[in-house]
Short mmCIF file of N, CA and C and ligand atoms in Angstrom, two decimals:
data_model
loop_
_atom_site.label_atom_id
_atom_site.label_comp_id
_atom_site.label_asym_id
_atom_site.label_seq_id
_atom_site.Cartn_x
_atom_site.Cartn_y
_atom_site.Cartn_z
N MET A 23 20.21 31.71 9.36
CA MET A 23 19.42 30.51 9.07
C MET A 23 17.94 30.77 9.38
N SER A 24 17.10 30.08 8.68
CA SER A 24 15.68 30.24 8.98
C SER A 24 14.91 28.94 8.78
N ILE A 25 13.81 28.85 9.53
CA ILE A 25 12.92 27.70 9.40
C ILE A 25 11.91 27.99 8.30
N LEU A 26 11.82 27.08 7.36
CA LEU A 26 10.97 27.28 6.18
C LEU A 26 9.60 26.63 6.42
N THR A 27 8.61 27.11 5.68
CA THR A 27 7.25 26.57 5.79
C THR A 27 7.15 25.29 4.97
N ILE A 28 6.66 24.23 5.61
CA ILE A 28 6.50 22.94 4.92
C ILE A 28 5.09 22.87 4.31
N LEU A 29 5.03 22.60 3.01
CA LEU A 29 3.74 22.50 2.31
C LEU A 29 3.01 21.24 2.75
N HIS A 30 1.68 21.33 2.79
CA HIS A 30 0.85 20.18 3.16
C HIS A 30 0.03 19.69 1.98
N HIS A 31 -0.11 18.37 1.88
CA HIS A 31 -1.05 17.74 0.95
C HIS A 31 -2.44 18.34 1.20
N PRO A 32 -3.24 18.71 0.18
CA PRO A 32 -3.03 18.50 -1.26
C PRO A 32 -2.49 19.71 -2.03
N ASP A 33 -1.45 20.37 -1.53
CA ASP A 33 -0.85 21.48 -2.28
C ASP A 33 -0.32 20.96 -3.63
N PRO A 34 -0.72 21.59 -4.75
CA PRO A 34 -0.30 21.08 -6.07
C PRO A 34 1.21 21.12 -6.29
N ARG A 35 1.93 21.97 -5.55
CA ARG A 35 3.39 22.04 -5.71
C ARG A 35 4.07 20.75 -5.26
N LEU A 36 3.39 19.97 -4.40
CA LEU A 36 3.95 18.67 -3.98
C LEU A 36 3.91 17.65 -5.12
N ARG A 37 3.19 17.99 -6.21
CA ARG A 37 3.03 17.05 -7.33
C ARG A 37 3.96 17.34 -8.50
N GLN A 38 4.86 18.35 -8.33
CA GLN A 38 5.79 18.69 -9.41
C GLN A 38 6.94 17.70 -9.49
N ASN A 39 7.37 17.46 -10.71
CA ASN A 39 8.58 16.68 -10.96
C ASN A 39 9.75 17.67 -10.95
N ALA A 40 10.58 17.61 -9.92
CA ALA A 40 11.60 18.65 -9.72
C ALA A 40 12.71 18.59 -10.77
N ARG A 41 13.37 19.74 -10.98
CA ARG A 41 14.44 19.89 -11.98
C ARG A 41 15.81 19.62 -11.35
N PRO A 42 16.74 19.06 -12.13
CA PRO A 42 18.09 18.82 -11.60
C PRO A 42 18.77 20.11 -11.16
N VAL A 43 19.60 20.03 -10.13
CA VAL A 43 20.43 21.15 -9.69
C VAL A 43 21.60 21.27 -10.65
N THR A 44 21.89 22.51 -11.10
CA THR A 44 23.02 22.72 -12.02
C THR A 44 24.04 23.70 -11.47
N THR A 45 23.65 24.52 -10.47
CA THR A 45 24.61 25.48 -9.90
C THR A 45 24.76 25.25 -8.40
N PHE A 46 26.03 25.19 -7.98
CA PHE A 46 26.34 24.91 -6.57
C PHE A 46 26.92 26.18 -5.94
N ASP A 47 26.10 27.22 -5.88
CA ASP A 47 26.56 28.52 -5.41
C ASP A 47 26.20 28.73 -3.94
N SER A 48 26.43 29.96 -3.45
CA SER A 48 26.17 30.24 -2.03
C SER A 48 24.67 30.22 -1.72
N ASP A 49 23.84 30.55 -2.71
CA ASP A 49 22.40 30.46 -2.49
C ASP A 49 21.99 29.01 -2.19
N LEU A 50 22.60 28.07 -2.92
CA LEU A 50 22.30 26.65 -2.69
C LEU A 50 22.75 26.23 -1.28
N GLN A 51 23.95 26.71 -0.86
CA GLN A 51 24.45 26.36 0.47
C GLN A 51 23.51 26.89 1.55
N ARG A 52 23.00 28.10 1.37
CA ARG A 52 22.06 28.68 2.35
C ARG A 52 20.77 27.88 2.38
N LEU A 53 20.28 27.50 1.18
CA LEU A 53 19.05 26.69 1.10
C LEU A 53 19.23 25.37 1.87
N ILE A 54 20.39 24.72 1.69
CA ILE A 54 20.66 23.45 2.37
C ILE A 54 20.68 23.65 3.89
N GLU A 55 21.34 24.72 4.37
CA GLU A 55 21.36 25.01 5.82
C GLU A 55 19.95 25.21 6.35
N ASP A 56 19.13 25.96 5.61
CA ASP A 56 17.75 26.20 6.04
C ASP A 56 16.92 24.92 6.03
N MET A 57 17.19 24.05 5.05
CA MET A 57 16.46 22.77 5.01
C MET A 57 16.83 21.89 6.20
N PHE A 58 18.12 21.86 6.59
CA PHE A 58 18.52 21.11 7.79
C PHE A 58 17.84 21.68 9.03
N GLU A 59 17.87 23.00 9.16
CA GLU A 59 17.26 23.62 10.34
C GLU A 59 15.77 23.28 10.41
N THR A 60 15.10 23.34 9.26
CA THR A 60 13.67 23.04 9.19
C THR A 60 13.40 21.57 9.53
N MET A 61 14.25 20.66 9.00
CA MET A 61 14.09 19.23 9.26
C MET A 61 14.30 18.91 10.75
N TYR A 62 15.38 19.45 11.35
CA TYR A 62 15.67 19.16 12.77
C TYR A 62 14.60 19.77 13.66
N ASP A 63 14.05 20.91 13.27
CA ASP A 63 13.04 21.58 14.08
C ASP A 63 11.71 20.84 14.05
N ALA A 64 11.41 20.18 12.91
CA ALA A 64 10.05 19.63 12.69
C ALA A 64 9.55 18.71 13.81
N PRO A 65 10.24 17.68 14.28
CA PRO A 65 11.45 17.11 13.73
C PRO A 65 11.11 16.01 12.73
N GLY A 66 12.03 15.82 11.75
CA GLY A 66 11.86 14.75 10.78
C GLY A 66 13.20 14.13 10.47
N VAL A 67 13.20 12.97 9.82
CA VAL A 67 14.45 12.30 9.46
C VAL A 67 14.90 12.67 8.05
N GLY A 68 14.02 13.37 7.31
CA GLY A 68 14.38 13.80 5.96
C GLY A 68 13.52 14.97 5.53
N LEU A 69 13.99 15.71 4.51
CA LEU A 69 13.19 16.80 3.95
C LEU A 69 13.64 17.01 2.50
N ALA A 70 12.65 17.00 1.59
CA ALA A 70 12.94 17.23 0.17
C ALA A 70 12.62 18.68 -0.18
N ALA A 71 13.37 19.25 -1.13
CA ALA A 71 13.16 20.65 -1.54
C ALA A 71 11.71 20.88 -1.98
N THR A 72 11.13 19.87 -2.63
CA THR A 72 9.73 19.94 -3.07
C THR A 72 8.79 20.34 -1.92
N GLN A 73 9.09 19.86 -0.71
CA GLN A 73 8.21 20.10 0.44
C GLN A 73 8.21 21.54 0.91
N ILE A 74 9.22 22.32 0.49
CA ILE A 74 9.25 23.73 0.86
C ILE A 74 9.05 24.62 -0.37
N GLY A 75 8.50 24.02 -1.42
CA GLY A 75 8.13 24.78 -2.62
C GLY A 75 9.30 25.13 -3.51
N VAL A 76 10.44 24.43 -3.36
CA VAL A 76 11.60 24.67 -4.22
C VAL A 76 11.72 23.53 -5.23
N ASP A 77 11.70 23.92 -6.51
CA ASP A 77 11.62 22.96 -7.61
C ASP A 77 13.02 22.47 -8.01
N LEU A 78 13.70 21.78 -7.09
CA LEU A 78 15.06 21.27 -7.35
C LEU A 78 15.20 19.86 -6.79
N ARG A 79 16.04 19.04 -7.50
CA ARG A 79 16.24 17.65 -7.06
C ARG A 79 17.30 17.61 -5.95
N LEU A 80 16.83 17.83 -4.74
CA LEU A 80 17.70 18.00 -3.58
C LEU A 80 16.94 17.58 -2.32
N ALA A 81 17.59 16.79 -1.44
CA ALA A 81 16.98 16.44 -0.16
C ALA A 81 18.05 16.34 0.91
N VAL A 82 17.66 16.59 2.16
CA VAL A 82 18.54 16.42 3.31
C VAL A 82 17.96 15.31 4.18
N MET A 83 18.83 14.60 4.90
CA MET A 83 18.41 13.49 5.75
C MET A 83 19.32 13.40 6.97
N ASP A 84 18.78 12.87 8.06
CA ASP A 84 19.59 12.45 9.20
C ASP A 84 18.80 11.38 9.94
N CYS A 85 19.22 10.13 9.79
CA CYS A 85 18.49 9.01 10.39
C CYS A 85 19.17 8.52 11.65
N SER A 86 20.17 9.24 12.16
CA SER A 86 20.88 8.79 13.36
C SER A 86 20.09 9.18 14.61
N ASP A 87 20.21 8.35 15.68
CA ASP A 87 19.52 8.64 16.94
C ASP A 87 19.99 9.96 17.54
N GLU A 88 21.29 10.24 17.41
CA GLU A 88 21.86 11.44 18.05
C GLU A 88 21.70 12.68 17.17
N ARG A 89 21.13 12.49 15.95
CA ARG A 89 20.94 13.61 15.03
C ARG A 89 22.27 14.28 14.70
N THR A 90 23.28 13.43 14.42
CA THR A 90 24.62 13.95 14.17
C THR A 90 25.18 13.45 12.83
N SER A 91 24.31 12.87 11.97
CA SER A 91 24.77 12.34 10.68
C SER A 91 24.03 12.94 9.50
N PRO A 92 24.24 14.26 9.27
CA PRO A 92 23.54 14.91 8.17
C PRO A 92 24.01 14.39 6.82
N ILE A 93 23.07 14.13 5.92
CA ILE A 93 23.40 13.71 4.55
C ILE A 93 22.64 14.61 3.58
N VAL A 94 23.34 15.13 2.58
CA VAL A 94 22.71 15.90 1.51
C VAL A 94 22.77 15.03 0.26
N MET A 95 21.65 14.89 -0.44
CA MET A 95 21.72 14.22 -1.75
C MET A 95 21.14 15.14 -2.81
N VAL A 96 21.99 15.42 -3.83
CA VAL A 96 21.63 16.28 -4.95
C VAL A 96 21.53 15.41 -6.19
N ASN A 97 20.49 15.60 -6.98
CA ASN A 97 20.25 14.80 -8.20
C ASN A 97 20.42 13.28 -7.94
N PRO A 98 19.74 12.76 -6.90
CA PRO A 98 19.97 11.37 -6.50
C PRO A 98 19.42 10.34 -7.48
N GLU A 99 20.12 9.20 -7.55
CA GLU A 99 19.65 8.04 -8.33
C GLU A 99 19.77 6.82 -7.44
N LEU A 100 18.72 6.00 -7.41
CA LEU A 100 18.76 4.76 -6.62
C LEU A 100 18.82 3.58 -7.56
N SER A 101 19.53 2.53 -7.13
CA SER A 101 19.60 1.30 -7.91
C SER A 101 19.82 0.13 -6.97
N ASN A 102 19.90 -1.07 -7.55
CA ASN A 102 20.20 -2.27 -6.76
C ASN A 102 19.24 -2.45 -5.59
N PHE A 103 17.94 -2.34 -5.89
CA PHE A 103 16.89 -2.46 -4.86
C PHE A 103 16.81 -3.91 -4.37
N ARG A 104 16.89 -4.14 -3.07
CA ARG A 104 16.84 -5.50 -2.51
C ARG A 104 15.96 -5.56 -1.27
N GLU A 105 15.35 -6.70 -1.04
CA GLU A 105 14.60 -7.02 0.19
C GLU A 105 13.38 -6.12 0.38
N LEU A 106 12.37 -6.34 -0.45
CA LEU A 106 11.12 -5.57 -0.33
C LEU A 106 10.39 -5.96 0.95
N GLU A 107 9.95 -4.93 1.71
CA GLU A 107 9.21 -5.15 2.95
C GLU A 107 8.05 -4.17 3.02
N LYS A 108 7.22 -4.31 4.05
CA LYS A 108 6.20 -3.29 4.34
C LYS A 108 6.61 -2.60 5.63
N LEU A 109 6.81 -1.28 5.55
CA LEU A 109 7.32 -0.54 6.70
C LEU A 109 6.42 0.63 7.05
N ASP A 110 6.34 0.93 8.35
CA ASP A 110 5.56 2.07 8.82
C ASP A 110 6.19 3.36 8.34
N GLU A 111 5.37 4.29 7.88
CA GLU A 111 5.90 5.51 7.31
C GLU A 111 4.98 6.69 7.61
N GLY A 112 5.58 7.88 7.70
CA GLY A 112 4.84 9.12 7.86
C GLY A 112 5.49 10.18 7.00
N CYS A 113 4.88 11.37 6.93
CA CYS A 113 5.45 12.45 6.11
C CYS A 113 5.05 13.79 6.70
N LEU A 114 6.00 14.71 6.76
CA LEU A 114 5.74 16.04 7.30
C LEU A 114 4.71 16.79 6.45
N SER A 115 4.53 16.38 5.20
CA SER A 115 3.55 17.04 4.32
C SER A 115 2.17 16.39 4.39
N VAL A 116 2.06 15.29 5.15
CA VAL A 116 0.76 14.63 5.35
C VAL A 116 0.60 14.42 6.86
N PRO A 117 0.32 15.49 7.61
CA PRO A 117 0.36 15.42 9.07
C PRO A 117 -0.64 14.41 9.64
N ASP A 118 -0.24 13.78 10.75
CA ASP A 118 -1.11 12.88 11.52
C ASP A 118 -1.54 11.63 10.77
N VAL A 119 -0.82 11.24 9.73
CA VAL A 119 -1.15 10.01 9.01
C VAL A 119 0.09 9.11 9.02
N GLN A 120 -0.12 7.83 9.40
CA GLN A 120 0.96 6.85 9.32
C GLN A 120 0.38 5.57 8.78
N ASP A 121 1.14 4.91 7.90
CA ASP A 121 0.67 3.63 7.40
C ASP A 121 1.84 2.84 6.84
N GLN A 122 1.57 1.57 6.53
CA GLN A 122 2.62 0.69 6.02
C GLN A 122 2.69 0.81 4.50
N VAL A 123 3.90 1.01 3.98
CA VAL A 123 4.08 1.04 2.53
C VAL A 123 5.23 0.11 2.14
N PRO A 124 5.20 -0.43 0.90
CA PRO A 124 6.29 -1.30 0.46
C PRO A 124 7.55 -0.48 0.17
N ARG A 125 8.65 -0.88 0.78
CA ARG A 125 9.96 -0.23 0.55
C ARG A 125 11.03 -1.30 0.56
N TYR A 126 12.15 -1.00 -0.11
CA TYR A 126 13.29 -1.91 -0.10
C TYR A 126 14.16 -1.64 1.12
N ASN A 127 14.64 -2.70 1.73
CA ASN A 127 15.49 -2.58 2.92
C ASN A 127 16.94 -2.21 2.56
N ARG A 128 17.32 -2.46 1.30
CA ARG A 128 18.67 -2.11 0.87
C ARG A 128 18.62 -1.45 -0.51
N VAL A 129 19.34 -0.34 -0.64
CA VAL A 129 19.44 0.35 -1.93
C VAL A 129 20.86 0.92 -2.10
N HIS A 130 21.19 1.18 -3.35
CA HIS A 130 22.47 1.84 -3.66
C HIS A 130 22.18 3.26 -4.14
N LEU A 131 22.79 4.26 -3.50
CA LEU A 131 22.59 5.67 -3.87
C LEU A 131 23.78 6.20 -4.65
N LYS A 132 23.46 6.87 -5.77
CA LYS A 132 24.45 7.67 -6.50
C LYS A 132 23.92 9.09 -6.50
N ALA A 133 24.73 10.05 -6.05
CA ALA A 133 24.25 11.43 -5.98
C ALA A 133 25.43 12.38 -6.03
N LEU A 134 25.14 13.68 -6.01
CA LEU A 134 26.16 14.71 -5.85
C LEU A 134 26.05 15.25 -4.43
N ASP A 135 27.19 15.68 -3.86
CA ASP A 135 27.14 16.31 -2.54
C ASP A 135 26.86 17.81 -2.72
N ARG A 136 26.90 18.55 -1.62
CA ARG A 136 26.50 19.98 -1.67
C ARG A 136 27.46 20.83 -2.51
N GLN A 137 28.68 20.30 -2.78
CA GLN A 137 29.62 21.03 -3.64
C GLN A 137 29.55 20.57 -5.09
N GLY A 138 28.70 19.57 -5.37
CA GLY A 138 28.58 19.07 -6.73
C GLY A 138 29.48 17.89 -7.03
N LYS A 139 30.11 17.34 -5.98
CA LYS A 139 31.03 16.20 -6.14
C LYS A 139 30.24 14.88 -6.05
N PRO A 140 30.45 13.97 -7.02
CA PRO A 140 29.72 12.69 -6.99
C PRO A 140 30.13 11.81 -5.81
N PHE A 141 29.15 11.10 -5.23
CA PHE A 141 29.47 10.10 -4.20
C PHE A 141 28.47 8.96 -4.32
N GLU A 142 28.82 7.83 -3.71
CA GLU A 142 27.92 6.68 -3.70
C GLU A 142 27.82 6.16 -2.29
N LEU A 143 26.65 5.59 -1.97
CA LEU A 143 26.42 5.10 -0.62
C LEU A 143 25.55 3.85 -0.68
N GLU A 144 25.92 2.86 0.11
CA GLU A 144 25.13 1.64 0.25
C GLU A 144 24.28 1.84 1.50
N ALA A 145 22.96 1.88 1.36
CA ALA A 145 22.12 2.20 2.52
C ALA A 145 21.21 1.03 2.87
N SER A 146 20.86 0.94 4.16
CA SER A 146 19.92 -0.09 4.61
C SER A 146 19.04 0.50 5.71
N GLY A 147 17.97 -0.23 6.03
CA GLY A 147 17.09 0.17 7.14
C GLY A 147 16.42 1.50 6.91
N LEU A 148 16.31 2.30 8.00
CA LEU A 148 15.59 3.57 7.94
C LEU A 148 16.18 4.52 6.90
N LEU A 149 17.52 4.53 6.77
CA LEU A 149 18.13 5.44 5.79
C LEU A 149 17.72 5.07 4.36
N ALA A 150 17.70 3.77 4.06
CA ALA A 150 17.27 3.32 2.72
C ALA A 150 15.80 3.69 2.49
N GLN A 151 14.98 3.50 3.52
CA GLN A 151 13.55 3.85 3.43
C GLN A 151 13.38 5.35 3.18
N CYS A 152 14.15 6.14 3.93
CA CYS A 152 14.07 7.59 3.82
C CYS A 152 14.50 8.04 2.41
N MET A 153 15.56 7.45 1.86
CA MET A 153 16.01 7.80 0.50
C MET A 153 14.89 7.57 -0.52
N GLN A 154 14.19 6.45 -0.41
CA GLN A 154 13.10 6.15 -1.33
C GLN A 154 11.95 7.15 -1.16
N HIS A 155 11.66 7.51 0.10
CA HIS A 155 10.61 8.48 0.41
C HIS A 155 10.95 9.86 -0.18
N GLU A 156 12.20 10.29 -0.01
CA GLU A 156 12.60 11.62 -0.49
C GLU A 156 12.67 11.65 -2.03
N LEU A 157 13.14 10.58 -2.63
CA LEU A 157 13.19 10.53 -4.10
C LEU A 157 11.77 10.58 -4.68
N ASP A 158 10.83 9.93 -4.01
CA ASP A 158 9.43 10.04 -4.41
C ASP A 158 8.97 11.50 -4.43
N HIS A 159 9.31 12.26 -3.36
CA HIS A 159 8.94 13.69 -3.32
C HIS A 159 9.46 14.42 -4.55
N LEU A 160 10.71 14.13 -4.94
CA LEU A 160 11.32 14.84 -6.08
C LEU A 160 10.62 14.49 -7.39
N ASP A 161 9.94 13.33 -7.40
CA ASP A 161 9.14 12.93 -8.57
C ASP A 161 7.67 13.29 -8.41
N GLY A 162 7.34 14.11 -7.39
CA GLY A 162 5.95 14.54 -7.19
C GLY A 162 5.06 13.48 -6.58
N LYS A 163 5.68 12.50 -5.91
CA LYS A 163 4.88 11.42 -5.29
C LYS A 163 4.87 11.53 -3.77
N LEU A 164 3.81 11.04 -3.16
CA LEU A 164 3.69 11.00 -1.70
C LEU A 164 3.50 9.56 -1.26
N PHE A 165 3.85 9.26 0.01
CA PHE A 165 3.77 7.86 0.45
C PHE A 165 2.35 7.32 0.39
N ILE A 166 1.36 8.23 0.53
CA ILE A 166 -0.04 7.77 0.48
C ILE A 166 -0.43 7.27 -0.92
N ASP A 167 0.36 7.62 -1.94
CA ASP A 167 0.09 7.10 -3.30
C ASP A 167 0.27 5.58 -3.36
N HIS A 168 1.05 5.04 -2.39
CA HIS A 168 1.29 3.60 -2.36
C HIS A 168 0.15 2.84 -1.66
N LEU A 169 -0.80 3.59 -1.06
CA LEU A 169 -1.89 2.94 -0.30
C LEU A 169 -3.09 2.66 -1.21
N SER A 170 -4.03 1.87 -0.72
CA SER A 170 -5.24 1.55 -1.47
C SER A 170 -6.11 2.80 -1.63
N TRP A 171 -7.00 2.75 -2.63
CA TRP A 171 -7.93 3.86 -2.85
C TRP A 171 -8.74 4.14 -1.59
N LEU A 172 -9.20 3.08 -0.93
CA LEU A 172 -10.03 3.21 0.27
C LEU A 172 -9.30 3.97 1.37
N LYS A 173 -8.03 3.61 1.60
CA LYS A 173 -7.24 4.29 2.65
C LYS A 173 -6.98 5.75 2.27
N ARG A 174 -6.67 5.99 0.99
CA ARG A 174 -6.41 7.38 0.55
C ARG A 174 -7.66 8.23 0.71
N ASP A 175 -8.83 7.64 0.45
CA ASP A 175 -10.09 8.37 0.59
C ASP A 175 -10.34 8.73 2.06
N ARG A 176 -10.03 7.78 2.96
CA ARG A 176 -10.17 8.06 4.40
C ARG A 176 -9.25 9.20 4.81
N ILE A 177 -8.01 9.20 4.29
CA ILE A 177 -7.04 10.25 4.62
C ILE A 177 -7.54 11.60 4.09
N ARG A 178 -8.06 11.59 2.86
CA ARG A 178 -8.58 12.83 2.25
C ARG A 178 -9.68 13.43 3.13
N LYS A 179 -10.58 12.59 3.62
CA LYS A 179 -11.67 13.08 4.47
C LYS A 179 -11.16 13.59 5.81
N LYS A 180 -10.21 12.85 6.38
CA LYS A 180 -9.63 13.25 7.67
C LYS A 180 -8.94 14.61 7.57
N LEU A 181 -8.16 14.81 6.48
CA LEU A 181 -7.43 16.07 6.32
C LEU A 181 -8.37 17.23 6.02
N SER A 182 -9.47 16.99 5.30
CA SER A 182 -10.37 18.11 5.02
C SER A 182 -11.17 18.48 6.28
N ARG A 183 -11.47 17.47 7.15
CA ARG A 183 -12.08 17.79 8.45
C ARG A 183 -11.12 18.63 9.28
N LYS A 184 -9.84 18.24 9.26
CA LYS A 184 -8.82 18.94 10.05
C LYS A 184 -8.67 20.38 9.58
N ARG A 185 -8.66 20.57 8.22
CA ARG A 185 -8.53 21.93 7.68
C ARG A 185 -9.70 22.82 8.11
N ARG A 186 -10.91 22.22 8.13
CA ARG A 186 -12.08 23.02 8.53
C ARG A 186 -11.99 23.45 9.99
N SER A 187 -11.39 22.59 10.85
CA SER A 187 -11.35 22.92 12.27
C SER A 187 -10.13 23.77 12.64
N ASP A 188 -9.16 23.89 11.74
CA ASP A 188 -7.95 24.69 12.04
C ASP A 188 -8.25 26.18 12.07
O1 GNR B 26 10.20 12.36 9.44
C1 GNR B 26 9.93 11.48 8.62
N1 GNR B 26 9.87 10.19 9.07
C2 GNR B 26 9.82 9.11 8.21
C3 GNR B 26 9.51 7.87 8.74
C4 GNR B 26 9.46 6.76 7.95
C5 GNR B 26 9.74 6.89 6.61
C6 GNR B 26 10.02 8.10 6.04
C7 GNR B 26 10.07 9.22 6.84
S1 GNR B 26 10.47 10.74 6.14
C8 GNR B 26 9.66 11.84 7.23
C9 GNR B 26 10.03 13.27 6.91
C10 GNR B 26 9.49 13.63 5.54
O2 GNR B 26 8.34 13.86 5.31
N2 GNR B 26 10.36 13.64 4.56
O3 GNR B 26 9.96 13.88 3.30
NI1 NI B 27 7.84 13.32 3.24
#
Protein backbone atom coordinates (compact mmCIF):
# COMPACT_ATOMS: atom_id res chain seq x y z
CA MET A 1 0.00 0.00 0.00
CA SER A 2 1.12 3.54 -0.52
CA ILE A 3 0.09 7.08 0.29
CA LEU A 4 -0.67 9.02 -2.86
CA THR A 5 -0.05 12.72 -3.53
CA ILE A 6 -3.20 14.84 -3.30
CA LEU A 7 -3.47 17.54 -5.99
CA HIS A 8 -4.11 21.11 -4.86
CA HIS A 9 -6.28 23.81 -6.43
CA PRO A 10 -5.66 25.33 -9.02
CA ASP A 11 -4.24 22.14 -10.62
CA PRO A 12 -6.10 21.78 -13.97
CA ARG A 13 -6.51 18.01 -13.42
CA LEU A 14 -9.03 18.83 -10.65
CA ARG A 15 -11.24 20.30 -13.41
CA GLN A 16 -11.57 17.11 -15.49
CA ASN A 17 -14.87 15.34 -15.92
CA ALA A 18 -13.86 11.79 -14.96
CA ARG A 19 -14.61 8.68 -17.08
CA PRO A 20 -16.75 5.75 -15.87
CA VAL A 21 -14.94 2.69 -14.49
CA THR A 22 -15.35 -0.31 -16.81
CA THR A 23 -12.82 -2.86 -15.48
CA PHE A 24 -12.80 -4.22 -11.94
CA ASP A 25 -9.36 -5.84 -11.96
CA SER A 26 -6.57 -6.14 -9.39
CA ASP A 27 -5.14 -2.76 -10.41
CA LEU A 28 -8.46 -1.17 -9.41
CA GLN A 29 -8.41 -3.02 -6.05
CA ARG A 30 -4.88 -1.74 -5.36
CA LEU A 31 -5.92 1.81 -6.31
CA ILE A 32 -8.87 1.62 -3.87
CA GLU A 33 -6.58 0.37 -1.03
CA ASP A 34 -4.15 3.22 -1.72
CA MET A 35 -6.99 5.75 -1.77
CA PHE A 36 -8.22 4.52 1.65
CA GLU A 37 -4.71 4.70 3.07
CA THR A 38 -4.28 8.23 1.67
CA MET A 39 -7.70 9.34 3.01
CA TYR A 40 -7.13 7.93 6.54
CA ASP A 41 -3.61 9.40 6.63
CA ALA A 42 -4.67 12.91 5.53
CA PRO A 43 -7.01 12.61 7.50
CA GLY A 44 -10.21 13.16 5.54
CA VAL A 45 -13.74 11.74 5.44
CA GLY A 46 -13.64 11.21 1.67
CA LEU A 47 -11.30 11.10 -1.33
CA ALA A 48 -12.15 11.15 -5.05
CA ALA A 49 -9.87 9.60 -7.71
CA THR A 50 -9.74 13.02 -9.39
CA GLN A 51 -7.84 14.37 -6.36
CA ILE A 52 -4.94 11.98 -6.98
CA GLY A 53 -4.83 12.59 -10.72
CA VAL A 54 -6.75 9.43 -11.71
CA ASP A 55 -9.41 10.08 -14.34
CA LEU A 56 -12.05 7.59 -13.08
CA ARG A 57 -15.51 7.93 -11.50
CA LEU A 58 -14.54 6.46 -8.14
CA ALA A 59 -14.44 7.75 -4.54
CA VAL A 60 -13.82 6.34 -1.06
CA MET A 61 -15.46 7.62 2.14
CA ASP A 62 -15.60 6.96 5.87
CA CYS A 63 -17.74 9.33 7.92
CA SER A 64 -17.78 7.23 11.11
CA ASP A 65 -16.17 8.55 14.33
CA GLU A 66 -14.24 5.30 14.80
CA ARG A 67 -13.08 5.28 11.15
CA THR A 68 -14.43 1.76 10.75
CA SER A 69 -17.09 2.24 8.02
CA PRO A 70 -15.28 2.35 4.68
CA ILE A 71 -17.53 2.94 1.64
CA VAL A 72 -16.44 2.70 -2.00
CA MET A 73 -18.65 4.26 -4.66
CA VAL A 74 -17.94 3.52 -8.33
CA ASN A 75 -19.84 5.36 -11.11
CA PRO A 76 -22.11 6.98 -8.46
CA GLU A 77 -25.49 8.58 -9.17
CA LEU A 78 -27.40 10.69 -6.65
CA SER A 79 -31.15 11.28 -6.65
CA ASN A 80 -34.05 12.14 -4.36
CA PHE A 81 -32.33 15.26 -2.97
CA ARG A 82 -34.12 16.51 0.19
CA GLU A 83 -33.67 19.18 2.89
CA LEU A 84 -31.32 21.81 1.46
CA GLU A 85 -29.12 23.41 4.14
CA LYS A 86 -25.92 25.45 4.43
CA LEU A 87 -23.15 23.34 5.93
CA ASP A 88 -19.51 23.94 6.84
CA GLU A 89 -17.19 22.26 4.39
CA GLY A 90 -13.49 21.82 3.61
CA CYS A 91 -11.45 19.95 1.00
CA LEU A 92 -8.05 18.27 1.01
CA SER A 93 -7.41 19.87 -2.40
CA VAL A 94 -8.11 23.39 -1.06
CA PRO A 95 -5.99 23.46 2.12
CA ASP A 96 -6.79 25.82 5.02
CA VAL A 97 -10.12 26.98 3.57
CA GLN A 98 -13.52 26.29 5.15
CA ASP A 99 -16.86 27.82 4.33
CA GLN A 100 -20.58 27.17 4.24
CA VAL A 101 -22.03 25.68 1.06
CA PRO A 102 -25.58 24.57 0.17
CA ARG A 103 -25.98 20.78 0.43
CA TYR A 104 -28.88 18.38 0.82
CA ASN A 105 -29.22 16.62 4.17
CA ARG A 106 -30.71 13.51 2.54
CA VAL A 107 -29.83 11.82 -0.76
CA HIS A 108 -30.26 8.45 -2.43
CA LEU A 109 -27.08 6.83 -3.82
CA LYS A 110 -26.95 4.31 -6.67
CA ALA A 111 -23.45 3.02 -7.40
CA LEU A 112 -21.28 -0.03 -8.05
CA ASP A 113 -19.11 -1.54 -5.32
CA ARG A 114 -15.42 -2.40 -5.75
CA GLN A 115 -16.34 -5.69 -7.49
CA GLY A 116 -18.72 -3.97 -9.92
CA LYS A 117 -21.88 -5.09 -8.11
CA PRO A 118 -24.72 -2.50 -7.98
CA PHE A 119 -25.91 -1.24 -4.58
CA GLU A 120 -28.11 1.53 -3.24
CA LEU A 121 -27.86 3.55 -0.06
CA GLU A 122 -30.06 6.09 1.67
CA ALA A 123 -27.69 8.65 3.20
CA SER A 124 -28.12 11.58 5.59
CA GLY A 125 -25.98 14.08 7.48
CA LEU A 126 -22.22 14.13 6.94
CA LEU A 127 -22.28 11.05 4.68
CA ALA A 128 -24.86 12.66 2.37
CA GLN A 129 -22.79 15.87 2.34
CA CYS A 130 -19.61 13.92 1.59
CA MET A 131 -21.30 12.05 -1.32
CA GLN A 132 -22.28 15.37 -2.92
CA HIS A 133 -18.75 16.75 -2.37
CA GLU A 134 -17.09 13.67 -3.94
CA LEU A 135 -19.50 13.55 -6.89
CA ASP A 136 -18.64 17.20 -7.55
CA HIS A 137 -14.94 16.21 -7.75
CA LEU A 138 -15.78 13.56 -10.38
CA ASP A 139 -17.49 16.31 -12.41
CA GLY A 140 -14.44 18.61 -12.07
CA LYS A 141 -16.08 20.83 -9.46
CA LEU A 142 -14.76 22.10 -6.12
CA PHE A 143 -16.76 23.27 -3.09
CA ILE A 144 -15.42 26.81 -3.57
CA ASP A 145 -17.35 26.95 -6.88
CA HIS A 146 -20.49 27.23 -4.72
CA LEU A 147 -19.17 30.41 -3.03
CA SER A 148 -19.54 34.03 -4.15
CA TRP A 149 -17.03 35.59 -6.56
CA LEU A 150 -15.74 37.79 -3.72
CA LYS A 151 -15.01 34.81 -1.44
CA ARG A 152 -13.38 32.82 -4.27
CA ASP A 153 -11.16 35.81 -5.06
CA ARG A 154 -10.07 36.02 -1.39
CA ILE A 155 -9.26 32.28 -1.45
CA ARG A 156 -7.29 32.67 -4.70
CA LYS A 157 -5.17 35.42 -3.13
CA LYS A 158 -4.66 33.49 0.10
CA LEU A 159 -3.51 30.35 -1.75
CA SER A 160 -1.11 32.24 -4.03
CA ARG A 161 0.42 33.95 -0.95
CA LYS A 162 0.77 30.52 0.64
CA ARG A 163 2.42 29.06 -2.49
CA ARG A 164 4.97 31.89 -2.53
CA SER A 165 5.90 31.27 1.11
CA ASP A 166 6.10 27.45 0.81
O1 LIG B 1 -12.13 15.62 4.81
C1 LIG B 1 -13.07 16.21 4.29
N1 LIG B 1 -14.01 16.78 5.10
C2 LIG B 1 -15.22 17.26 4.63
C3 LIG B 1 -15.99 18.03 5.48
C4 LIG B 1 -17.20 18.50 5.08
C5 LIG B 1 -17.66 18.20 3.83
C6 LIG B 1 -16.91 17.46 2.94
C7 LIG B 1 -15.69 16.97 3.35
S1 LIG B 1 -14.77 16.01 2.26
C8 LIG B 1 -13.15 16.31 2.82
C9 LIG B 1 -12.15 15.41 2.13
C10 LIG B 1 -12.12 15.76 0.65
O2 LIG B 1 -11.58 16.73 0.20
N2 LIG B 1 -12.77 14.95 -0.15
O3 LIG B 1 -12.85 15.22 -1.46
NI1 LIG C 1 -12.57 17.39 -1.64
